[in-house]
Short mmCIF file of C-alpha atoms in Angstrom, two decimals:
data_model
loop_
_atom_site.label_atom_id
_atom_site.label_comp_id
_atom_site.label_asym_id
_atom_site.label_seq_id
_atom_site.Cartn_x
_atom_site.Cartn_y
_atom_site.Cartn_z
CA UNK A 257 15.54 -18.10 3.89
CA UNK A 258 17.10 -20.98 5.75
CA UNK A 259 15.15 -23.93 7.08
CA UNK A 260 15.70 -22.82 10.69
CA UNK A 261 14.46 -19.29 10.01
CA UNK A 262 11.40 -20.65 8.16
CA UNK A 263 10.55 -22.86 11.14
CA UNK A 264 11.11 -19.95 13.52
CA UNK A 265 8.81 -17.73 11.48
CA UNK A 266 6.12 -20.43 11.41
CA UNK A 267 6.35 -20.93 15.18
CA UNK A 268 6.14 -17.17 15.79
CA UNK A 269 2.89 -17.03 13.84
CA UNK A 270 1.37 -20.04 15.59
CA UNK A 271 2.27 -19.10 19.15
CA UNK A 272 0.40 -15.82 19.14
CA UNK A 273 3.39 -13.51 19.02
CA UNK A 274 2.64 -12.52 15.44
CA UNK A 275 -0.65 -11.64 13.86
CA UNK A 276 -3.60 -13.94 14.26
CA UNK A 277 -3.48 -16.96 11.97
CA UNK A 278 -6.78 -15.83 10.43
CA UNK A 279 -5.33 -12.60 9.08
CA UNK A 280 -3.33 -14.27 6.33
CA UNK A 281 -0.62 -11.60 6.63
CA UNK A 282 2.82 -12.06 8.08
CA UNK A 283 3.94 -9.48 10.60
CA UNK A 284 6.23 -7.84 8.03
CA UNK A 285 3.44 -7.69 5.44
CA UNK A 286 1.06 -6.19 7.99
CA UNK A 287 3.72 -3.61 8.92
CA UNK A 288 4.11 -2.71 5.24
CA UNK A 289 0.34 -2.25 4.92
CA UNK A 290 0.30 -0.18 8.13
CA UNK A 291 3.15 2.00 6.84
CA UNK A 292 1.28 2.64 3.59
CA UNK A 293 -1.87 3.88 5.38
CA UNK A 294 -0.12 5.64 8.28
CA UNK A 295 -0.33 9.23 6.92
CA UNK A 296 -4.05 8.83 6.20
CA UNK A 297 -4.60 7.12 9.55
CA UNK A 298 -2.89 9.97 11.41
CA UNK A 299 -5.03 12.50 9.54
CA UNK A 300 -8.20 10.62 10.43
CA UNK A 301 -7.26 10.39 14.12
CA UNK A 302 -6.72 14.10 14.72
CA UNK A 303 -8.72 15.61 17.54
CA UNK A 304 -9.44 14.87 21.18
CA UNK A 305 -11.97 12.08 20.55
CA UNK A 306 -9.29 9.91 18.92
CA UNK A 307 -6.60 10.37 21.58
CA UNK A 308 -6.50 6.71 22.74
CA UNK A 309 -6.53 5.28 19.23
CA UNK A 310 -3.86 7.77 18.10
CA UNK A 311 -1.68 6.71 21.06
CA UNK A 312 -2.07 3.05 20.04
CA UNK A 313 -1.00 3.90 16.48
CA UNK A 314 2.06 5.78 17.72
CA UNK A 315 2.92 2.84 19.99
CA UNK A 316 3.13 0.65 16.86
CA UNK A 317 5.35 3.25 15.18
CA UNK A 318 7.74 3.43 18.15
CA UNK A 319 7.94 -0.37 18.46
CA UNK A 320 8.70 -0.70 14.74
CA UNK A 321 11.42 1.95 14.97
CA UNK A 322 13.04 0.03 17.84
CA UNK A 323 12.89 -3.20 15.83
CA UNK A 324 10.48 -4.84 18.27
CA UNK A 325 7.71 -7.23 17.17
CA UNK A 326 4.57 -5.30 16.22
CA UNK A 327 2.19 -8.14 15.35
CA UNK A 328 0.22 -8.04 18.59
CA UNK A 329 0.06 -4.24 18.51
CA UNK A 330 -1.26 -4.26 14.94
CA UNK A 331 -3.76 -6.97 15.83
CA UNK A 332 -4.84 -4.84 18.79
CA UNK A 333 -5.71 -2.05 16.39
CA UNK A 334 -8.05 -4.48 14.62
CA UNK A 335 -6.84 -3.34 11.22
CA UNK A 336 -5.81 -6.66 9.72
CA UNK A 337 -8.57 -9.06 10.62
CA UNK A 338 -10.26 -11.21 7.99
CA UNK A 339 -12.19 -9.24 5.39
CA UNK A 340 -14.98 -11.06 3.53
CA UNK A 341 -14.18 -11.86 -0.11
CA UNK A 342 -15.01 -8.96 -2.37
CA UNK A 343 -15.20 -6.51 0.51
CA UNK A 344 -13.00 -3.51 0.28
CA UNK A 345 -13.10 0.04 1.47
CA UNK A 346 -16.69 1.27 1.42
CA UNK A 347 -15.64 4.70 0.22
CA UNK A 348 -12.63 6.54 -1.10
CA UNK A 349 -11.68 10.18 -1.23
CA UNK A 350 -10.85 10.11 -4.93
CA UNK A 351 -12.83 8.88 -7.92
CA UNK A 352 -11.70 5.75 -9.72
CA UNK A 353 -8.84 6.76 -12.05
CA UNK A 354 -9.33 6.50 -15.79
CA UNK A 355 -6.58 4.48 -17.49
CA UNK A 356 -6.10 6.97 -20.36
CA UNK A 357 -5.49 9.88 -17.97
CA UNK A 358 -2.64 8.25 -16.08
CA UNK A 359 0.84 9.72 -16.50
CA UNK A 360 3.70 7.58 -17.79
CA UNK A 361 5.28 5.24 -15.22
CA UNK A 362 8.69 5.88 -13.77
CA UNK A 363 10.75 2.71 -14.02
CA UNK A 364 11.71 1.36 -10.64
CA UNK A 365 10.22 0.75 -7.26
CA UNK A 366 10.36 2.46 -3.87
CA UNK A 367 11.20 0.25 -0.88
CA UNK A 368 11.22 0.59 2.90
CA UNK A 369 14.17 2.89 3.71
CA UNK A 370 15.64 0.58 6.37
CA UNK A 371 14.34 -2.75 5.06
CA UNK A 372 12.12 -3.24 8.13
CA UNK A 373 9.14 -4.33 6.04
CA UNK A 374 8.54 -5.57 2.49
CA UNK A 375 6.60 -2.45 1.43
CA UNK A 376 7.11 -1.67 -2.24
CA UNK A 377 5.49 1.28 -4.00
CA UNK A 378 5.48 2.18 -7.67
CA UNK A 379 5.43 5.87 -8.47
CA UNK A 380 3.92 7.61 -11.46
CA UNK A 381 5.28 10.83 -12.90
CA UNK A 382 2.60 13.00 -11.28
CA UNK A 383 2.55 11.34 -7.86
CA UNK A 384 4.24 12.47 -4.66
CA UNK A 385 7.35 10.80 -3.30
CA UNK A 386 6.19 7.88 -1.12
CA UNK A 387 7.22 8.15 2.51
CA UNK A 388 7.59 5.77 5.42
CA UNK A 389 5.56 6.99 8.36
CA UNK A 390 7.26 4.54 10.70
CA UNK A 391 10.79 5.85 10.11
CA UNK A 392 9.80 9.38 8.95
CA UNK A 393 11.88 9.02 5.78
CA UNK A 394 11.18 8.86 2.07
CA UNK A 395 11.13 5.36 0.65
CA UNK A 396 14.36 4.50 -1.16
CA UNK A 397 14.28 4.14 -4.96
CA UNK A 398 15.57 0.98 -6.65
CA UNK A 399 15.73 1.25 -10.45
CA UNK A 400 14.53 -1.52 -12.75
CA UNK A 401 17.33 -3.49 -14.33
#
C-alpha cells in the first residue's frame, strides 16, 4: 500500500464514509464478515415481518456488486458495532466440535472470487464449498505453496 492510499483510507474512516471508528473493522473487513454470514442472514430474514431488514441487506449486496462503498450501509444494519470483550453469539445451531472428530484439512484457502473483500475461508474435507453471497459465486481456491 502506498503512502497516499494509506492516508486516503485513514481519511475515509475518519470522515464517516466508512464504518464508525468504534467498530475496529475496516470497510473491507466488515464486508468480508458480512459475506460470511450472508446465507445465514438471508435464511433468518425470510418472511413478511423481516421485509424491511431483508431489503436493507440486499441493498448492501447490490452496492458491493457495483463496487460502491458499503460502510455506511453495513453500519446502518447495526451488525458491526462494538461488542463487549468476551461476548460472542449467545447461541449456535451446532454443538461445539470435538477436535478428534474433525476431518483432515485440505491445504489451501478460499478467497473472495473478485477480490472485493479480504474474506479467506479454510475448508475441511467434509465441509461444503464456501460461497460469496455478494457475488453469488463460489470462493476461489488458492493452494498452499
